[in-house]
PDB file of C-alpha atoms and ligand atoms in Angstrom:
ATOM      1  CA  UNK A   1      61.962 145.259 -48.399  1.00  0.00           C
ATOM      2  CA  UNK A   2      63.754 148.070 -46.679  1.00  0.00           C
ATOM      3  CA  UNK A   3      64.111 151.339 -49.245  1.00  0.00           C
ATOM      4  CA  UNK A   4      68.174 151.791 -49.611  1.00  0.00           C
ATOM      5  CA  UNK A   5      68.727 155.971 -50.083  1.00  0.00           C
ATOM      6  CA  UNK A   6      71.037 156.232 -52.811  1.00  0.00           C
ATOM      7  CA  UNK A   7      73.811 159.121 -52.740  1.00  0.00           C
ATOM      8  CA  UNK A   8      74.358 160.235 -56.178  1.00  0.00           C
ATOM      9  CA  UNK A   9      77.614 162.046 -56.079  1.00  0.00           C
ATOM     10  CA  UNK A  10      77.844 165.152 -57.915  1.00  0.00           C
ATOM     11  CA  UNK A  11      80.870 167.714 -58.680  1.00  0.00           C
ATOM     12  CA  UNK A  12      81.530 170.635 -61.287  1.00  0.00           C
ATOM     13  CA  UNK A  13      81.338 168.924 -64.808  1.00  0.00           C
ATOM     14  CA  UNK A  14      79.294 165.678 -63.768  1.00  0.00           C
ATOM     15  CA  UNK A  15      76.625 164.950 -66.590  1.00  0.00           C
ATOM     16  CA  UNK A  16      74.830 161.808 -65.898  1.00  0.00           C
ATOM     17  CA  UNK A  17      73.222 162.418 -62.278  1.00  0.00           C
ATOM     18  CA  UNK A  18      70.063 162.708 -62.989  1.00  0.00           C
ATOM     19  CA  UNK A  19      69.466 159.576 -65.212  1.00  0.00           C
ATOM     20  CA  UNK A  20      71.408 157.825 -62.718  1.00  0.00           C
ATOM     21  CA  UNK A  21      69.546 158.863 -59.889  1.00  0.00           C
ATOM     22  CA  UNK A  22      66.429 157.748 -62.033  1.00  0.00           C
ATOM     23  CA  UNK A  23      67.619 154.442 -62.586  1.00  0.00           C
ATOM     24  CA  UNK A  24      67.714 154.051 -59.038  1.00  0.00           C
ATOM     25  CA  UNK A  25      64.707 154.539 -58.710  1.00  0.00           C
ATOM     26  CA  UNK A  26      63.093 152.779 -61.016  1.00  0.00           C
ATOM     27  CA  UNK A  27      64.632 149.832 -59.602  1.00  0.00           C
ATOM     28  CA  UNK A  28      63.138 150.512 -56.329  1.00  0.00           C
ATOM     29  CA  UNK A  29      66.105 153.040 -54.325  1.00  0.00           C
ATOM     30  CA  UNK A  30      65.360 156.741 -52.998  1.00  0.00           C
ATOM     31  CA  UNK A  31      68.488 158.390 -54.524  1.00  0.00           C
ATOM     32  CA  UNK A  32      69.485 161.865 -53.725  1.00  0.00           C
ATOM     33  CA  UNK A  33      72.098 164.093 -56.299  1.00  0.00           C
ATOM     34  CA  UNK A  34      74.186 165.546 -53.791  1.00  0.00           C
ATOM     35  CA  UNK A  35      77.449 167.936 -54.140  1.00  0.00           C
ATOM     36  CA  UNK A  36      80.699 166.965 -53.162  1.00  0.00           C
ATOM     37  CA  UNK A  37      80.448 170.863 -51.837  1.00  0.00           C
ATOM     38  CA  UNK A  38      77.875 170.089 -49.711  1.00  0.00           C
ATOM     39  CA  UNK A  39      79.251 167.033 -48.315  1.00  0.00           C
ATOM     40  CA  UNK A  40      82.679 168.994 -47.618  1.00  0.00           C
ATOM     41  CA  UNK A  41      80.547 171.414 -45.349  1.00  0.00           C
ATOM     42  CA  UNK A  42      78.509 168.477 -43.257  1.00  0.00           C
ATOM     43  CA  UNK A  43      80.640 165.864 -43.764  1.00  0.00           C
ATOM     44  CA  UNK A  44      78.072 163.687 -41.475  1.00  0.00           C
ATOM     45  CA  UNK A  45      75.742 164.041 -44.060  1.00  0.00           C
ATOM     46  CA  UNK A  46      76.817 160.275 -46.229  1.00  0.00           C
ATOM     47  CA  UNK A  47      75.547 158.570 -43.030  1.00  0.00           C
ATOM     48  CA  UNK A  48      72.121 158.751 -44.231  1.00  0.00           C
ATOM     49  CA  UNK A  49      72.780 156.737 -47.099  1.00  0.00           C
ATOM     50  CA  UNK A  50      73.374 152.934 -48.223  1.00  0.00           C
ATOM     51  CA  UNK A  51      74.416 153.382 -51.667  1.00  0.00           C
ATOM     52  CA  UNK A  52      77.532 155.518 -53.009  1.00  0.00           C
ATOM     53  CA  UNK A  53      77.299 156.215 -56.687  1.00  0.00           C
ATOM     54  CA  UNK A  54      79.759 158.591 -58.700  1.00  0.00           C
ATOM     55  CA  UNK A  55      78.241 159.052 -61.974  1.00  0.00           C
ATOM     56  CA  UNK A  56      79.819 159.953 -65.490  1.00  0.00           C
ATOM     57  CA  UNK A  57      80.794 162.941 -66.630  1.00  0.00           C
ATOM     58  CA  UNK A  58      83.786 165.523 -66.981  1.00  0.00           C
ATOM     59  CA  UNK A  59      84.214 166.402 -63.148  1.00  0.00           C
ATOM     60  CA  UNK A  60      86.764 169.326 -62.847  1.00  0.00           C
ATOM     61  CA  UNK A  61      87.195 169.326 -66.501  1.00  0.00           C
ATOM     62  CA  UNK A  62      89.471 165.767 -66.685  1.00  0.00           C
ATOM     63  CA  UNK A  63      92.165 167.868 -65.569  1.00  0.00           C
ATOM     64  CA  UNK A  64      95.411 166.222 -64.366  1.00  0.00           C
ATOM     65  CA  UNK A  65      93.535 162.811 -65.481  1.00  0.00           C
ATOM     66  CA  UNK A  66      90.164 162.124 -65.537  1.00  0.00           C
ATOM     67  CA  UNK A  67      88.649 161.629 -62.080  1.00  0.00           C
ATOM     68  CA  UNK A  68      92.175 162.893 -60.950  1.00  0.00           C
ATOM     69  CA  UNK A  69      90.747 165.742 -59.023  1.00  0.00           C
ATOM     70  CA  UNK A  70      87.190 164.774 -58.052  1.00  0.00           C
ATOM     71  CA  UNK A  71      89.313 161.379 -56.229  1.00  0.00           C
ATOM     72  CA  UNK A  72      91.848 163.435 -54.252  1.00  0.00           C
ATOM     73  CA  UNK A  73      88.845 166.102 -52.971  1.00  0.00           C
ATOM     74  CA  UNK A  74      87.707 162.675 -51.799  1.00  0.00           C
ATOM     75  CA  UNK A  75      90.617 161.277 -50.184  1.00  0.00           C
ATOM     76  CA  UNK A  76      91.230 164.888 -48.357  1.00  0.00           C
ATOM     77  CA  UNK A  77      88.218 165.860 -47.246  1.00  0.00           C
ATOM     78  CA  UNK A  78      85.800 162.670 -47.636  1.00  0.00           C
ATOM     79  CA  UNK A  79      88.085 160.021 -45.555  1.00  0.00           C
ATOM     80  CA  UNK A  80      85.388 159.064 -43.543  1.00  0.00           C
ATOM     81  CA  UNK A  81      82.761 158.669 -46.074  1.00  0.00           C
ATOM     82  CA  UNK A  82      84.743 156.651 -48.318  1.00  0.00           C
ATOM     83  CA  UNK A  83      85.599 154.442 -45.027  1.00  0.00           C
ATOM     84  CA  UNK A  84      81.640 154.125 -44.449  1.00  0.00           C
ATOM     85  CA  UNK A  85      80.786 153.058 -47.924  1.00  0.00           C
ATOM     86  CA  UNK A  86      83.521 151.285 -48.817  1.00  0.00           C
ATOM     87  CA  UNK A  87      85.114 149.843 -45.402  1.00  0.00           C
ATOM     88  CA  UNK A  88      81.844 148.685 -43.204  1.00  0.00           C
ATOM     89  CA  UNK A  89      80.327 146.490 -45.154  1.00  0.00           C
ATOM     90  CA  UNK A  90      77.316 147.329 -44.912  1.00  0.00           C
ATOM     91  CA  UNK A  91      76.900 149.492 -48.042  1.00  0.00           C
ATOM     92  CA  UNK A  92      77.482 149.952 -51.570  1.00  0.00           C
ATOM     93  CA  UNK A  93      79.430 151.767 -53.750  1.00  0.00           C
ATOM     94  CA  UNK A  94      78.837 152.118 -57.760  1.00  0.00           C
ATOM     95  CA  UNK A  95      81.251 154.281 -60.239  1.00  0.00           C
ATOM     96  CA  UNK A  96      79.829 154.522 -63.464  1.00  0.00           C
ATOM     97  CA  UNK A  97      82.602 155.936 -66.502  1.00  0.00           C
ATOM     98  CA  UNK A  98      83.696 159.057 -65.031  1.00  0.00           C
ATOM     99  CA  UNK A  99      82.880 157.709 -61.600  1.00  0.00           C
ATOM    100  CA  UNK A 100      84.532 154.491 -61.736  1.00  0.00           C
ATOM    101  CA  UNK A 101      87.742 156.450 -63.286  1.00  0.00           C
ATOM    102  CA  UNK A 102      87.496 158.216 -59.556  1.00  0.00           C
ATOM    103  CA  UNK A 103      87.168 154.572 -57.747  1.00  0.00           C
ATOM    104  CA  UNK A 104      90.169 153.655 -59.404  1.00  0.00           C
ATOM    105  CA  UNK A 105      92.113 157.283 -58.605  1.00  0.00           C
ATOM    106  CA  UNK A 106      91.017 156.285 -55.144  1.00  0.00           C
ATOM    107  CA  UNK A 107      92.454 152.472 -55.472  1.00  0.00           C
ATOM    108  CA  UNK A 108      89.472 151.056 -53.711  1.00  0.00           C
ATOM    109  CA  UNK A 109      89.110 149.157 -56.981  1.00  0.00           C
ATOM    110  CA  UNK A 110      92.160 147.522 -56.956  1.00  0.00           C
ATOM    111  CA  UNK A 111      93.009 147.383 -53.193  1.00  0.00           C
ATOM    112  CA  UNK A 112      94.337 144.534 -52.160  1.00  0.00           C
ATOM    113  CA  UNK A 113      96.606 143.029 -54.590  1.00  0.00           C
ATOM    114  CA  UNK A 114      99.267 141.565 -52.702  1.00  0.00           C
ATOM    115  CA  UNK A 115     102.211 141.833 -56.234  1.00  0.00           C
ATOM    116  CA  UNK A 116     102.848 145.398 -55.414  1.00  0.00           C
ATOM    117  CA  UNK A 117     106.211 146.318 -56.513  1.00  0.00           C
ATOM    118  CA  UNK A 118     107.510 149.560 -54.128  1.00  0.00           C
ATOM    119  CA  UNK A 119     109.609 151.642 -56.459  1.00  0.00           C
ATOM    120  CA  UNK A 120     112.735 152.526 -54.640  1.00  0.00           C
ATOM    121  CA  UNK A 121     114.411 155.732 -54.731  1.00  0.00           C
ATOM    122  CA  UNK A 122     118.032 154.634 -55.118  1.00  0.00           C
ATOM    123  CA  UNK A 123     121.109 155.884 -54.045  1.00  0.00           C
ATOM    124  CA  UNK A 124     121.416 155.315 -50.398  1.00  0.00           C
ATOM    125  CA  UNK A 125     117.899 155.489 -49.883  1.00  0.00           C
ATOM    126  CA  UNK A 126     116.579 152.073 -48.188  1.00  0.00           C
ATOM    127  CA  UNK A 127     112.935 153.255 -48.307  1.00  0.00           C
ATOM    128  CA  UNK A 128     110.535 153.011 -51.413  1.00  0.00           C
ATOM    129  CA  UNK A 129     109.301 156.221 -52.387  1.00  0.00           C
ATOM    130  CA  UNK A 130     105.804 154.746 -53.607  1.00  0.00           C
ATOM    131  CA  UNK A 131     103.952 152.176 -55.272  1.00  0.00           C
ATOM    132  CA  UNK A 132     102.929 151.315 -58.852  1.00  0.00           C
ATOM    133  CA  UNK A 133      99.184 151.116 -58.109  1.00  0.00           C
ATOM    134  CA  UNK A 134      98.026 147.452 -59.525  1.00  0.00           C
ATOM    135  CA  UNK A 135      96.463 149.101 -62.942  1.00  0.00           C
ATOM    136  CA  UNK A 136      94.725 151.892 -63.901  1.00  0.00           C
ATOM    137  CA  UNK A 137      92.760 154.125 -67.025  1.00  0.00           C
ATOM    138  CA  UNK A 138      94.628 155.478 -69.555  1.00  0.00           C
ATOM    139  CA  UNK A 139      93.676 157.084 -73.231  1.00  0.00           C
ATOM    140  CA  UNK A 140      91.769 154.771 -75.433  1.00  0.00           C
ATOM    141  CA  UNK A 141      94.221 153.238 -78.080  1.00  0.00           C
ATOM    142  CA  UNK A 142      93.380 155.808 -80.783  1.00  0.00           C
ATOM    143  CA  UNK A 143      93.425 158.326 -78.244  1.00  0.00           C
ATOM    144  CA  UNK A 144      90.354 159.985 -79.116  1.00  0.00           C
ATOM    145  CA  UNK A 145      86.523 160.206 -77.222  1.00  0.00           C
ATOM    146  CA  UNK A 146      84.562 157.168 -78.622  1.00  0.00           C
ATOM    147  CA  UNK A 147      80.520 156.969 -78.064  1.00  0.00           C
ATOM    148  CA  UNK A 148      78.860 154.158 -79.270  1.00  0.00           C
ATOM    149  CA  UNK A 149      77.055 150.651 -78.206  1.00  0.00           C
ATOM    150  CA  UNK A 150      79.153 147.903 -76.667  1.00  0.00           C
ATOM    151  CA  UNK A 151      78.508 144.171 -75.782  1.00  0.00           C
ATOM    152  CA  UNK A 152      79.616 143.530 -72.485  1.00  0.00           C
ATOM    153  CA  UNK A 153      80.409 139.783 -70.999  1.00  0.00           C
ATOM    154  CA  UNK A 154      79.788 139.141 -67.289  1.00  0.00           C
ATOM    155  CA  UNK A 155      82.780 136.976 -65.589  1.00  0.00           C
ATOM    156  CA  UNK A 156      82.436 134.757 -62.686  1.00  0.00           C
ATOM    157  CA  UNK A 157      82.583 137.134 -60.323  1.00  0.00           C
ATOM    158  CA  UNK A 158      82.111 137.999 -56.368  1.00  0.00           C
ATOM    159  CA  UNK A 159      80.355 141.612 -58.204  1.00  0.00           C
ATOM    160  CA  UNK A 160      77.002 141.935 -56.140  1.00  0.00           C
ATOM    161  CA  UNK A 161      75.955 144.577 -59.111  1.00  0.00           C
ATOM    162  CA  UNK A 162      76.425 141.714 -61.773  1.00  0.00           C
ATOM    163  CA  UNK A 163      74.355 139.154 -60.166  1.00  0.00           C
ATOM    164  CA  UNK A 164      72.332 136.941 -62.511  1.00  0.00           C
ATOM    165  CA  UNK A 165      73.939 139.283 -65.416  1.00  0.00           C
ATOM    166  CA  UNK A 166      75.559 136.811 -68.497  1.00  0.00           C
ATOM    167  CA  UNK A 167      76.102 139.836 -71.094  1.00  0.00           C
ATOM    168  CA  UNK A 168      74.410 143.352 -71.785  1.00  0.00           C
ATOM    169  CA  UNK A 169      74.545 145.743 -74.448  1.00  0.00           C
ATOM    170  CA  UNK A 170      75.281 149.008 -73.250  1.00  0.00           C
ATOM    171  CA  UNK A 171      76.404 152.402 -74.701  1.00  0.00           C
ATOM    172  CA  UNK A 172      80.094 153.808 -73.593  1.00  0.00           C
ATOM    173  CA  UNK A 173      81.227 157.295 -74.135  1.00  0.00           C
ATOM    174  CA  UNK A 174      84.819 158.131 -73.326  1.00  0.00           C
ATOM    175  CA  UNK A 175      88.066 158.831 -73.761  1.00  0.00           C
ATOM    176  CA  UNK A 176      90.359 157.655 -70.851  1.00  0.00           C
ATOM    177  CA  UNK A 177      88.737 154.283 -70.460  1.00  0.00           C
ATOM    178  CA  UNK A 178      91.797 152.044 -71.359  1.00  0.00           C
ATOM    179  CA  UNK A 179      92.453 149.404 -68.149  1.00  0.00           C
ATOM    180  CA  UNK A 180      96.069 148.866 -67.992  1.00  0.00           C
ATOM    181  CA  UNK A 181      97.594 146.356 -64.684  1.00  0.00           C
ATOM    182  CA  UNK A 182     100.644 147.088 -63.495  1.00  0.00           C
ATOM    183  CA  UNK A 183     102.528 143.632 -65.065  1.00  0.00           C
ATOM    184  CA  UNK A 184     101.373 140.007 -65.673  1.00  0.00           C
ATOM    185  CA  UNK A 185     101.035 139.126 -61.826  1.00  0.00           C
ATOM    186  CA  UNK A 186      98.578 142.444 -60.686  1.00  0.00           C
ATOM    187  CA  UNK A 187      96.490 140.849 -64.098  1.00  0.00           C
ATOM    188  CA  UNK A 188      96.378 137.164 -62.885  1.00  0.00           C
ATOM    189  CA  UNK A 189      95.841 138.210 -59.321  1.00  0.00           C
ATOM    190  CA  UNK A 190      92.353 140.567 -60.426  1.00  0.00           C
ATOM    191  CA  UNK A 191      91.317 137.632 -62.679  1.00  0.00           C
ATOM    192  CA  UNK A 192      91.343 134.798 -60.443  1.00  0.00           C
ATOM    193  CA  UNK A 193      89.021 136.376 -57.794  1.00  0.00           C
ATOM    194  CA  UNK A 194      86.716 137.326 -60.690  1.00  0.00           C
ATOM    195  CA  UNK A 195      87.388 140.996 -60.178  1.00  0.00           C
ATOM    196  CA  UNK A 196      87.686 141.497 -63.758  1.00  0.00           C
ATOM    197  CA  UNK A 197      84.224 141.639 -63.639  1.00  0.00           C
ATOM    198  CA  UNK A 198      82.683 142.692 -67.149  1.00  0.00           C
ATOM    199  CA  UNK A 199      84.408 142.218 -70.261  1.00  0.00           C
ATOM    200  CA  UNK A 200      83.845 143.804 -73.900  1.00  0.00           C
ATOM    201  CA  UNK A 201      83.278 140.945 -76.268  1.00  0.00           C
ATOM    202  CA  UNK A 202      82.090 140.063 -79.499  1.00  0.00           C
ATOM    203  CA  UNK A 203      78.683 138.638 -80.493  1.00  0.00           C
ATOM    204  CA  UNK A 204      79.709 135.304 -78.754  1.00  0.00           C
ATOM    205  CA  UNK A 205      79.285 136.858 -75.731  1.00  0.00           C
ATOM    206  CA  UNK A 206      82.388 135.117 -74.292  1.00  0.00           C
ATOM    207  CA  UNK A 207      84.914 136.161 -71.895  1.00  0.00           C
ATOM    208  CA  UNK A 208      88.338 136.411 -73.243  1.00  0.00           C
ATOM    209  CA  UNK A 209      91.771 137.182 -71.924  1.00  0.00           C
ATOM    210  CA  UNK A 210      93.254 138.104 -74.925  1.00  0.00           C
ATOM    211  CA  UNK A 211      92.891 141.638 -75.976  1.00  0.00           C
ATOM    212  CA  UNK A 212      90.243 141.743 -78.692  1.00  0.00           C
ATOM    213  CA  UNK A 213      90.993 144.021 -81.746  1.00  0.00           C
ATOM    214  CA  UNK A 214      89.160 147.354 -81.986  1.00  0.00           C
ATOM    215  CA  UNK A 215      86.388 148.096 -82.504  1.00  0.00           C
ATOM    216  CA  UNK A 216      84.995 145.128 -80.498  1.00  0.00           C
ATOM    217  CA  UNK A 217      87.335 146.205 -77.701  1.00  0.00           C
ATOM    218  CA  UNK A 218      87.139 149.631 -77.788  1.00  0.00           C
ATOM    219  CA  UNK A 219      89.918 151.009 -76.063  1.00  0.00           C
ATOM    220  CA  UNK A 220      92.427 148.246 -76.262  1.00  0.00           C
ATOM    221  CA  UNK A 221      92.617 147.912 -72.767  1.00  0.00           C
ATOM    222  CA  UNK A 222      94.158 144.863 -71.188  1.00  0.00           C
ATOM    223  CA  UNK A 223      91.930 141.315 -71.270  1.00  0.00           C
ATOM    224  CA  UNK A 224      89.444 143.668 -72.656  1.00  0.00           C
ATOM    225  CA  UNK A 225      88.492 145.030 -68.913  1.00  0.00           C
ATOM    226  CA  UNK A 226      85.405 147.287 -68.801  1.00  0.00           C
ATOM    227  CA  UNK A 227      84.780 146.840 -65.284  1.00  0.00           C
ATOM    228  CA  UNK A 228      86.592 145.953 -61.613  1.00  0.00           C
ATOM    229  CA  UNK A 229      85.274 145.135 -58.669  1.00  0.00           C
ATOM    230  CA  UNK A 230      87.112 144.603 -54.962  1.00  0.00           C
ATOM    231  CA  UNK A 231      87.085 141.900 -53.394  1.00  0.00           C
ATOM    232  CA  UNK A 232      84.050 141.904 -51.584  1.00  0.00           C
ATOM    233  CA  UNK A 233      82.126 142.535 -54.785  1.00  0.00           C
ATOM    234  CA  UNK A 234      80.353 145.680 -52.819  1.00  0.00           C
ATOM    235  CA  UNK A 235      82.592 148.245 -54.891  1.00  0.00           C
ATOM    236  CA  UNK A 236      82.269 148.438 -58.467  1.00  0.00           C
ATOM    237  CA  UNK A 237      83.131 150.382 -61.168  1.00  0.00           C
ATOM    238  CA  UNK A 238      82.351 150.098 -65.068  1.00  0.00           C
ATOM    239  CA  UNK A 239      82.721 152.326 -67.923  1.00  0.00           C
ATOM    240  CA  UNK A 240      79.848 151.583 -69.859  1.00  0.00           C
ATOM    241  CA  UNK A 241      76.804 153.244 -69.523  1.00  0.00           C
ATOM    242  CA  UNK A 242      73.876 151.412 -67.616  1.00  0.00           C
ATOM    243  CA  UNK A 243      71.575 154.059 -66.319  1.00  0.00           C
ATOM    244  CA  UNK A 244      71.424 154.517 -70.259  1.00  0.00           C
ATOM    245  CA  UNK A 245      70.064 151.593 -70.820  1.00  0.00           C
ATOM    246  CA  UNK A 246      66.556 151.178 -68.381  1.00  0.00           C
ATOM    247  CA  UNK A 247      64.344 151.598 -71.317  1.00  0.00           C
ATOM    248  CA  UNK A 248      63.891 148.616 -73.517  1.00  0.00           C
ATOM    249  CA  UNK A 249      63.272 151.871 -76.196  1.00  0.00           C
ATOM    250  CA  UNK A 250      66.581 153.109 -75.634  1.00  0.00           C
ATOM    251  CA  UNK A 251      68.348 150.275 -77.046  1.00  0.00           C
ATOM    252  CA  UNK A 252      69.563 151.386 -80.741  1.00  0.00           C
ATOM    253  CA  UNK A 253      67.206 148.982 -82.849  1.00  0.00           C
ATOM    254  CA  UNK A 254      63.988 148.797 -80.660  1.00  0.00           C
ATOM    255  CA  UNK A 255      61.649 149.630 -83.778  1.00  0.00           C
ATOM    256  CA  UNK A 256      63.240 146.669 -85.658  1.00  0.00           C
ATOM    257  CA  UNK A 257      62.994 143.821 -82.477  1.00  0.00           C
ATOM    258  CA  UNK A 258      60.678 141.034 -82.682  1.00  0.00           C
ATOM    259  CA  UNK A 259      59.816 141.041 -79.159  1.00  0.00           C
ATOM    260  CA  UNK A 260      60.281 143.948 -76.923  1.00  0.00           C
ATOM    261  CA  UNK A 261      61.937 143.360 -73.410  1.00  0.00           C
ATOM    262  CA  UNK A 262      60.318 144.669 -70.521  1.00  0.00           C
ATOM    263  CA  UNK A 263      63.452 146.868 -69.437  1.00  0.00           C
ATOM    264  CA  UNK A 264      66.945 147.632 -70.519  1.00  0.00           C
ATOM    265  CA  UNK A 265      69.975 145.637 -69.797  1.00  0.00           C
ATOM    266  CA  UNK A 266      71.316 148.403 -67.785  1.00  0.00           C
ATOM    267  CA  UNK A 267      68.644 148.442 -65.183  1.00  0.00           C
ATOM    268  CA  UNK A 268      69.532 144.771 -63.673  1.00  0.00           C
ATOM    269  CA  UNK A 269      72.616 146.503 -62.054  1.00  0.00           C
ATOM    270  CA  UNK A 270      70.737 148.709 -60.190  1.00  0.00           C
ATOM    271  CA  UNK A 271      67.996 146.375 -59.011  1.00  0.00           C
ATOM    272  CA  UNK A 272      70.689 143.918 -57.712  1.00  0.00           C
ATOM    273  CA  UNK A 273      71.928 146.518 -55.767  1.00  0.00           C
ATOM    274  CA  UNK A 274      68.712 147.508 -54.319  1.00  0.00           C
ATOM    275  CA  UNK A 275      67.614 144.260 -53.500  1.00  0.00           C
ATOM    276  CA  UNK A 276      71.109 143.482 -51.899  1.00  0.00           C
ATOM    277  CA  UNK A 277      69.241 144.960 -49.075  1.00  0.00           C
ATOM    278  CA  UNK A 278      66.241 142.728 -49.093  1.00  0.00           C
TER     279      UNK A 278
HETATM  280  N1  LIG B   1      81.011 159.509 -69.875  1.00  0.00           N
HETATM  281  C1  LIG B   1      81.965 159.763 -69.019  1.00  0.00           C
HETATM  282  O1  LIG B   1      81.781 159.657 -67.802  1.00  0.00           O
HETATM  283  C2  LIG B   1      83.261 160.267 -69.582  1.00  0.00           C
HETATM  284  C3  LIG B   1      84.426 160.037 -68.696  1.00  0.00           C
HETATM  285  C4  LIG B   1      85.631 160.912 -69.005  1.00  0.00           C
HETATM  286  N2  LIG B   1      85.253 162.281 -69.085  1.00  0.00           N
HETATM  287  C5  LIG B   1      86.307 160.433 -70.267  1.00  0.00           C
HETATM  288  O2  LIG B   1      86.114 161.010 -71.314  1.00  0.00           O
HETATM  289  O3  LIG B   1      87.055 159.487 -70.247  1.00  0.00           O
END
């Protein structure tokens, strides 16, 4: 099976490179933690790589927005490295919390949609001034940083990360993590190609469209989205935490489990997207 070489994206105030780098690994990847820095000087350098991940963290602080900044370095200087990963498709691209609140900045998530709604400028002015992007992350509910465990339901879903994956329990740790679409239609639209990927849910472990009361959804977000996919299923974000979960002895109540899994939940996204290369 041919080795994918995983780009691990990093910036000033990323935190989670280097476990996520290691859960590429163990599931079989070469991953590299590279800085956006480095990538603005030799901007050939992505073409040695297969997999794009942005990991979690605080990049630039959360100033403007979270993932505000870290997504418009991107867009300026990174065009054609977001075209390779994201465009070709041939390759891979992961945001995890803090990196998927940069996919979305960069509306790769959500590209697409056909309901846009141009937002005119008025007056005399025949031409829309810009569009409502189909949703985005906003401030949890309670508007405060929340870190804690989470059980996450899988929709039927294009997601190449998600393959063979019904539900996982996985920690999440933020604050801007609410998923809010545009209106009704941008909703529908996500949800019928299964790009709603991963849902919070209760201990049924269903997927449901209603918005589940807190704590179970933790943010209040909108059909209780924790992760988006295009349409391809090659781009993915999620805010949950897998690369903390690769350990079966990293799950909260390992002492007190009957029978021990041989890995965490987490690390099934990574090995899907290693063997997507197979
Ligand atoms: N763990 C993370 O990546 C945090 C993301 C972001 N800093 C937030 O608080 O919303």
């Amino acid at each position: 099976m041919p080795t994918p070489r995983v780009l691990v994206l990093r910036a000033p105030g990323t935190n989670c490179d280097v476990e996520t780098a290691h859960a590429f690994d163990v599931a079989g990847g070469q991953s590299e933690r590279v800085h956006v820095g480095r990538l603005i000087e030799n901007p050939a350098l992505h073409k040695r790589y297969q997999i794009l991940c942005v990991p979690g963290g605080f990049s630039y602080g959360d100033d403007i927005a979270a993932g505000r900044i870290l997504a418009t370095r991107m867009r300026r200087h990174l065009d054609e490295m977001i075209h390779h990963f994201v465009d070709s498709g041939d390759n891979l691209v992961l945001g995890i919390c803090n990196g998927m609140q940069v996919l979305m900045r960069l509306g790769v998530l959500t590209a697409g949609v056909r309901s846009a709604q141009p937002v005119m400028a008025g007056g005399d002015d025949p031409e829309p001034t810009h569009e409502i992007p189909p949703a985005t992350l906003t401030w949890n509910n309670h508007g405060r940083f929340e870190d804690r465990w989470v059980q996450l339901a899988v929709d039927e879903t294009p997601c190449v990360f998600l393959k063979g994956i019904e539900k996982m329990y996985l920690p999440m740790a933020h604050a801007e993590g609410k998923f809010v679409a545009r209106d009704a239609d941008a909703l529908d639209e996500l949800r019928k190609a299964g790009r709603l990927a991963i849902r919070y849910c209760d201990e049924s472990g269903e997927v449901t469209d209603e918005t589940l009361p807190f704590p179970v959804n933790p943010n209040g977000g909108d059909a209780n989205v924790a992760g988006v996919c295009d349409a391809s299923g090659r781009v993915f974000g999620l805010m949950p935490h897998p690369e903390r979960h690769i350990d079966a002895v990293q799950h909260p109540y390992w002492t007190r489990r009957q029978v021990q899994p041989e890995h965490g939940d987490g690390l099934a996204v990574f090995r899907n997207a290693v063997e997507w290369f197979a």
